[in-house]
PDB file of C-alpha atoms in Angstrom:
ATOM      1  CA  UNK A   1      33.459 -53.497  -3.250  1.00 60.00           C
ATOM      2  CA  UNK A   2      34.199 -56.539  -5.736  1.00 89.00           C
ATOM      3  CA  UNK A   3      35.497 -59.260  -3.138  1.00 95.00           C
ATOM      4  CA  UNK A   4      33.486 -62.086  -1.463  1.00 96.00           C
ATOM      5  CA  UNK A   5      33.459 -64.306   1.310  1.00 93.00           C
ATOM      6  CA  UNK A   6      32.172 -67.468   2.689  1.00 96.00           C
ATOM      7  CA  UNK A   7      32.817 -68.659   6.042  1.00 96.00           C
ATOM      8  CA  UNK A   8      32.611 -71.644   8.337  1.00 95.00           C
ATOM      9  CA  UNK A   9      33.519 -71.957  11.856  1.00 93.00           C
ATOM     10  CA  UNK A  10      35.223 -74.275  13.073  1.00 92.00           C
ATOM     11  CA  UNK A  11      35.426 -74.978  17.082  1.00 89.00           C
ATOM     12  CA  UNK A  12      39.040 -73.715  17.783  1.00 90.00           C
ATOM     13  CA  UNK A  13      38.786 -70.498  14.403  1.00 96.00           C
ATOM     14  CA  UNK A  14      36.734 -68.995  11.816  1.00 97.00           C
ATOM     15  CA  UNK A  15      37.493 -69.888   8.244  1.00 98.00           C
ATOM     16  CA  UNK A  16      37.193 -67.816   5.526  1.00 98.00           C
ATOM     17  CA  UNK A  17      37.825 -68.151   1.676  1.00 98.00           C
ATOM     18  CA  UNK A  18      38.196 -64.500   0.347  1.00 97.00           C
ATOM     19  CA  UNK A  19      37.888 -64.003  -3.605  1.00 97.00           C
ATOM     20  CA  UNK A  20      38.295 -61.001  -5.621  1.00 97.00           C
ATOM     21  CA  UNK A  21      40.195 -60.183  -8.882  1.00 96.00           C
ATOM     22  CA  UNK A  22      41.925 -57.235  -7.465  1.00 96.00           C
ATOM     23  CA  UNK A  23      42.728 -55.375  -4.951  1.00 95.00           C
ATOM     24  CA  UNK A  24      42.980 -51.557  -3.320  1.00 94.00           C
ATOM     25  CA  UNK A  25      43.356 -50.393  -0.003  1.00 94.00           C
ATOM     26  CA  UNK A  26      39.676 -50.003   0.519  1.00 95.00           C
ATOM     27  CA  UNK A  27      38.852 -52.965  -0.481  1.00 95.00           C
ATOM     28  CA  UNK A  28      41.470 -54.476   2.182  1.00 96.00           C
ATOM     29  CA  UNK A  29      40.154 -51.758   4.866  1.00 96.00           C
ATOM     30  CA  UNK A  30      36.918 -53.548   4.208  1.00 96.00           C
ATOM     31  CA  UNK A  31      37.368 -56.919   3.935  1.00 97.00           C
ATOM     32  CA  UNK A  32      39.641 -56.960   7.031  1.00 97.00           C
ATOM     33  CA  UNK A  33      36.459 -55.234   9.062  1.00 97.00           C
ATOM     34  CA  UNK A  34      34.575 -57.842   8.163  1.00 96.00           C
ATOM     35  CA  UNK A  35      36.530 -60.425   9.484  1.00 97.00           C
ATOM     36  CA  UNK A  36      37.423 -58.958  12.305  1.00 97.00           C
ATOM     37  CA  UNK A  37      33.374 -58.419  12.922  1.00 97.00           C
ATOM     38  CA  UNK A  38      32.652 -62.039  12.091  1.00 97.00           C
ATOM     39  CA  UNK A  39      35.222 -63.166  14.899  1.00 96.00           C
ATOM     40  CA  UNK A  40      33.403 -60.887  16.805  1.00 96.00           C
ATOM     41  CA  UNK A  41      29.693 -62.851  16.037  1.00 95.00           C
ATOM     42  CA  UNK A  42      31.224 -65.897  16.105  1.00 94.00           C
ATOM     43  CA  UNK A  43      33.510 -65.159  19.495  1.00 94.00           C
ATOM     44  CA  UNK A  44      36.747 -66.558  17.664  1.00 95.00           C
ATOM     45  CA  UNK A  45      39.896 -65.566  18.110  1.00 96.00           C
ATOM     46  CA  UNK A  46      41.565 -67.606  14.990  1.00 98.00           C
ATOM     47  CA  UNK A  47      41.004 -67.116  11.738  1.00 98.00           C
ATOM     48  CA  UNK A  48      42.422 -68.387   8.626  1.00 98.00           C
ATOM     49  CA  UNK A  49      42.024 -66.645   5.286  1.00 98.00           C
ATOM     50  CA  UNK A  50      42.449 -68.186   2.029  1.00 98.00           C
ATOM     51  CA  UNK A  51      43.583 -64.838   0.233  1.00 98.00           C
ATOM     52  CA  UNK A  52      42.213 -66.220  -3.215  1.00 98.00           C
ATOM     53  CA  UNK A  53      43.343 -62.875  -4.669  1.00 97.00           C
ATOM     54  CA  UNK A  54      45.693 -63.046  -7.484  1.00 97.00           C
ATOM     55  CA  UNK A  55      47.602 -59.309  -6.774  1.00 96.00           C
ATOM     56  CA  UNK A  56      48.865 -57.636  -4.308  1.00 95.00           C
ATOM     57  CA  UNK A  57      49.042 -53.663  -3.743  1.00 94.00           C
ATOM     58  CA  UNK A  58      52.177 -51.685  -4.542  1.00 91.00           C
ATOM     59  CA  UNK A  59      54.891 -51.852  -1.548  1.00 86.00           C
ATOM     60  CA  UNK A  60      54.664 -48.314  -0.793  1.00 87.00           C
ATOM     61  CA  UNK A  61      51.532 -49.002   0.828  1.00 89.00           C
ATOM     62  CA  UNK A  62      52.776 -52.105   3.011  1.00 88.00           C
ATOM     63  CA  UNK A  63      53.862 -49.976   5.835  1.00 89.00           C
ATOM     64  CA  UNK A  64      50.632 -47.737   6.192  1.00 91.00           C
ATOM     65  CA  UNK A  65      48.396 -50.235   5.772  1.00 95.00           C
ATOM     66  CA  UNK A  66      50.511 -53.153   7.750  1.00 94.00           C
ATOM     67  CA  UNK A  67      49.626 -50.227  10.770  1.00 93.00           C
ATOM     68  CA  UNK A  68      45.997 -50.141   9.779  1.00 96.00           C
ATOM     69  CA  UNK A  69      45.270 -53.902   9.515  1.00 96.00           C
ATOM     70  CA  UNK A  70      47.288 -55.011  12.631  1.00 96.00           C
ATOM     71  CA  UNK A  71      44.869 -52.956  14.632  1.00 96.00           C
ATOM     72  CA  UNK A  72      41.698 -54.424  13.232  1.00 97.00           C
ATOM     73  CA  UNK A  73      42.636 -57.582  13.438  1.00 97.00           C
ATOM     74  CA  UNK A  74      44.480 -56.918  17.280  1.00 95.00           C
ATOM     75  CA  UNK A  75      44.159 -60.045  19.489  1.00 96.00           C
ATOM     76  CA  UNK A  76      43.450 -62.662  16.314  1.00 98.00           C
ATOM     77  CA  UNK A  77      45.879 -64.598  15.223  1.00 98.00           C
ATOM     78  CA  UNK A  78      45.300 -64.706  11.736  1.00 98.00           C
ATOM     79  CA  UNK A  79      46.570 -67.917   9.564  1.00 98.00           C
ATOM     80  CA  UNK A  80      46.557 -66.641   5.687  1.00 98.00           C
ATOM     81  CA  UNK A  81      46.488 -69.509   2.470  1.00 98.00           C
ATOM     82  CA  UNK A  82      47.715 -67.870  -0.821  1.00 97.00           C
ATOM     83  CA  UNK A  83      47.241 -69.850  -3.794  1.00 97.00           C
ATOM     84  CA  UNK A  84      49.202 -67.498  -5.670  1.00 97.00           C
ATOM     85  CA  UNK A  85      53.126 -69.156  -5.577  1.00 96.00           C
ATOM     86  CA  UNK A  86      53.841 -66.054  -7.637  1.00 97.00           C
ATOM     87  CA  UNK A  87      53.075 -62.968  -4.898  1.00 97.00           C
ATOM     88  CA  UNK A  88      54.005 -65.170  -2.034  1.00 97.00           C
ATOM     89  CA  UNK A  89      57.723 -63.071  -1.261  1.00 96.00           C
ATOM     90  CA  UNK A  90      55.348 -59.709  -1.384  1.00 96.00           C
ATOM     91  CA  UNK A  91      52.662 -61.334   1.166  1.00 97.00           C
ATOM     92  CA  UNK A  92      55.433 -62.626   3.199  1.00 97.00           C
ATOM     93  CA  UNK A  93      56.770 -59.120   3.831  1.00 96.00           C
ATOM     94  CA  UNK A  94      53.643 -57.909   4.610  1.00 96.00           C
ATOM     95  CA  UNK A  95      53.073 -60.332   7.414  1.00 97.00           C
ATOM     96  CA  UNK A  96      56.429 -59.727   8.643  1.00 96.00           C
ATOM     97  CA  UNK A  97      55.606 -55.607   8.612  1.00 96.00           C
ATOM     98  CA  UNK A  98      52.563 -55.745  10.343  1.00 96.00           C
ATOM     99  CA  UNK A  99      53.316 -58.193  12.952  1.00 97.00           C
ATOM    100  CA  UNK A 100      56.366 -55.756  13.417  1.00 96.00           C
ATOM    101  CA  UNK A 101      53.203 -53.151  14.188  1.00 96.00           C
ATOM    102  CA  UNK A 102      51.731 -55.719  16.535  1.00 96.00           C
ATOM    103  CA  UNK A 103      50.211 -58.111  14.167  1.00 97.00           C
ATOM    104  CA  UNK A 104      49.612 -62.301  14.789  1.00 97.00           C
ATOM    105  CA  UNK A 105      49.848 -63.248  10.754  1.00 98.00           C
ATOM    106  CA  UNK A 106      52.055 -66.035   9.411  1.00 98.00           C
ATOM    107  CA  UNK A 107      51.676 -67.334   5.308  1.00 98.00           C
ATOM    108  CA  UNK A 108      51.314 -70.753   4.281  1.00 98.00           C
ATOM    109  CA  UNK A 109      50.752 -72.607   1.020  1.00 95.00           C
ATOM    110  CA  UNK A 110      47.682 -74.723   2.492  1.00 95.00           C
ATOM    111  CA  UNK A 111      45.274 -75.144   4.860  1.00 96.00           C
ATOM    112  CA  UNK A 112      47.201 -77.971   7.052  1.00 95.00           C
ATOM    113  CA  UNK A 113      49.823 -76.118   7.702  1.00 96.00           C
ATOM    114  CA  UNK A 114      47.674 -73.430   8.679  1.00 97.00           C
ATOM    115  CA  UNK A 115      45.529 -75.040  10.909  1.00 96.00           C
ATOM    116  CA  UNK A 116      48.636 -76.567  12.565  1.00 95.00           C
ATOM    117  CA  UNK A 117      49.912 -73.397  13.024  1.00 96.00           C
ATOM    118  CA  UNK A 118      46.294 -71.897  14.236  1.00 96.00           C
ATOM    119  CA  UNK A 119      46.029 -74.905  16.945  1.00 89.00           C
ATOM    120  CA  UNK A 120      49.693 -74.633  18.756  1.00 69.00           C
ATOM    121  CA  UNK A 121      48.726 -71.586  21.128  1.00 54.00           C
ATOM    122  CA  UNK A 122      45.895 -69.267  22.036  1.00 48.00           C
ATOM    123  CA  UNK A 123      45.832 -65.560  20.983  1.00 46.00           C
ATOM    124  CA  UNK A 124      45.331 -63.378  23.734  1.00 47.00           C
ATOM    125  CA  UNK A 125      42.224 -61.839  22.648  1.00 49.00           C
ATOM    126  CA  UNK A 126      41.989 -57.816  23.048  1.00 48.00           C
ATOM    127  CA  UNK A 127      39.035 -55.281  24.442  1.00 46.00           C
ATOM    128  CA  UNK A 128      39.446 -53.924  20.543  1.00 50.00           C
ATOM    129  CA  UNK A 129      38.399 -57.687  19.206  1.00 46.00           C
ATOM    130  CA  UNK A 130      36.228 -58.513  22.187  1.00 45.00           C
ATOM    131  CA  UNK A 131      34.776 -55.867  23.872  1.00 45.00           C
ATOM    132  CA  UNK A 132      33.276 -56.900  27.512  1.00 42.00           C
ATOM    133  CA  UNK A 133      29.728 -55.381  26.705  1.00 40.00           C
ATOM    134  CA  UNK A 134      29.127 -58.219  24.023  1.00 41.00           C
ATOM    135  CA  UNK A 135      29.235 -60.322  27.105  1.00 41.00           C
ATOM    136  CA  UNK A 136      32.153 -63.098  25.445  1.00 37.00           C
ATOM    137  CA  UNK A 137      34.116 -64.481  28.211  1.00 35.00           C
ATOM    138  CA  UNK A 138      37.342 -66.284  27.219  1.00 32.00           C
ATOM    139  CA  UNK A 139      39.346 -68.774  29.213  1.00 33.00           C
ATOM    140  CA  UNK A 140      42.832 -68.773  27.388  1.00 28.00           C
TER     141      UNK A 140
END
């Protein structure tokens, strides 16, 4: 996979700067798993992603893949940065399909706004993005 990450927690989310010169729908599969299993380590349920990906994948996928992403990520409200003014309209609608499919995702154009956003109310985190047998207890 040709993406990469580096993270920092924060005490209320997880932060994450993803890079990668394209993009496919494995490459999404996997980068959203690894997210979701880093909130998982780092018992978060906020994240923000800086999407520093200059593309986005054709529209016919949105709806599929909207599906597959809301249910990795259930239970985290996600906060995504694109530095890309020019795909912004395409990674709006995706936000708006997949919280349509049970998603938490809202855009912004920087990391204020985001972490604004990310500190106004808790997620309700799931058993699918904290299971009880990793022993996390949440008081939300």
């Amino acid at each position: 996979m040709t993406y990469s990450f580096s993270f920092e927690s924060h005490s209320d989310f997880l932060k994450a700067h993803l890079t990668a010169a394209e993009t496919s729908r494995e490459i999404t599969l996997a980068y959203l798993t690894e997210l979701h299993e880093k909130c998982l380590a780092h018992g978060r349920s906020h994240l923000l992603v800086i999407r520093d990906i200059p593309v986005v994948l054709h529209l016919s996928d949105y709806f599929s893949l909207a599906a597959e992403t809301a249910t990795i990520l259930q239970g985290i409200k996600t906060a995504w940065v694109n530095p890309h003014p020019r795909i912004h309209d395409d990674l709006e609608f995706f936000c708006l399909v997949a919280n349509n499919r049970g998603a938490q995702y809202k855009l912004f154009p920087g990391c204020p706004q985001a972490e604004e956003w990310l500190g106004k109310e808790r997620a309700t985190p799931t058993r699918r993005s904290f299971p009880a047998q990793n022993g996390f207890v949440f008081a939300c």
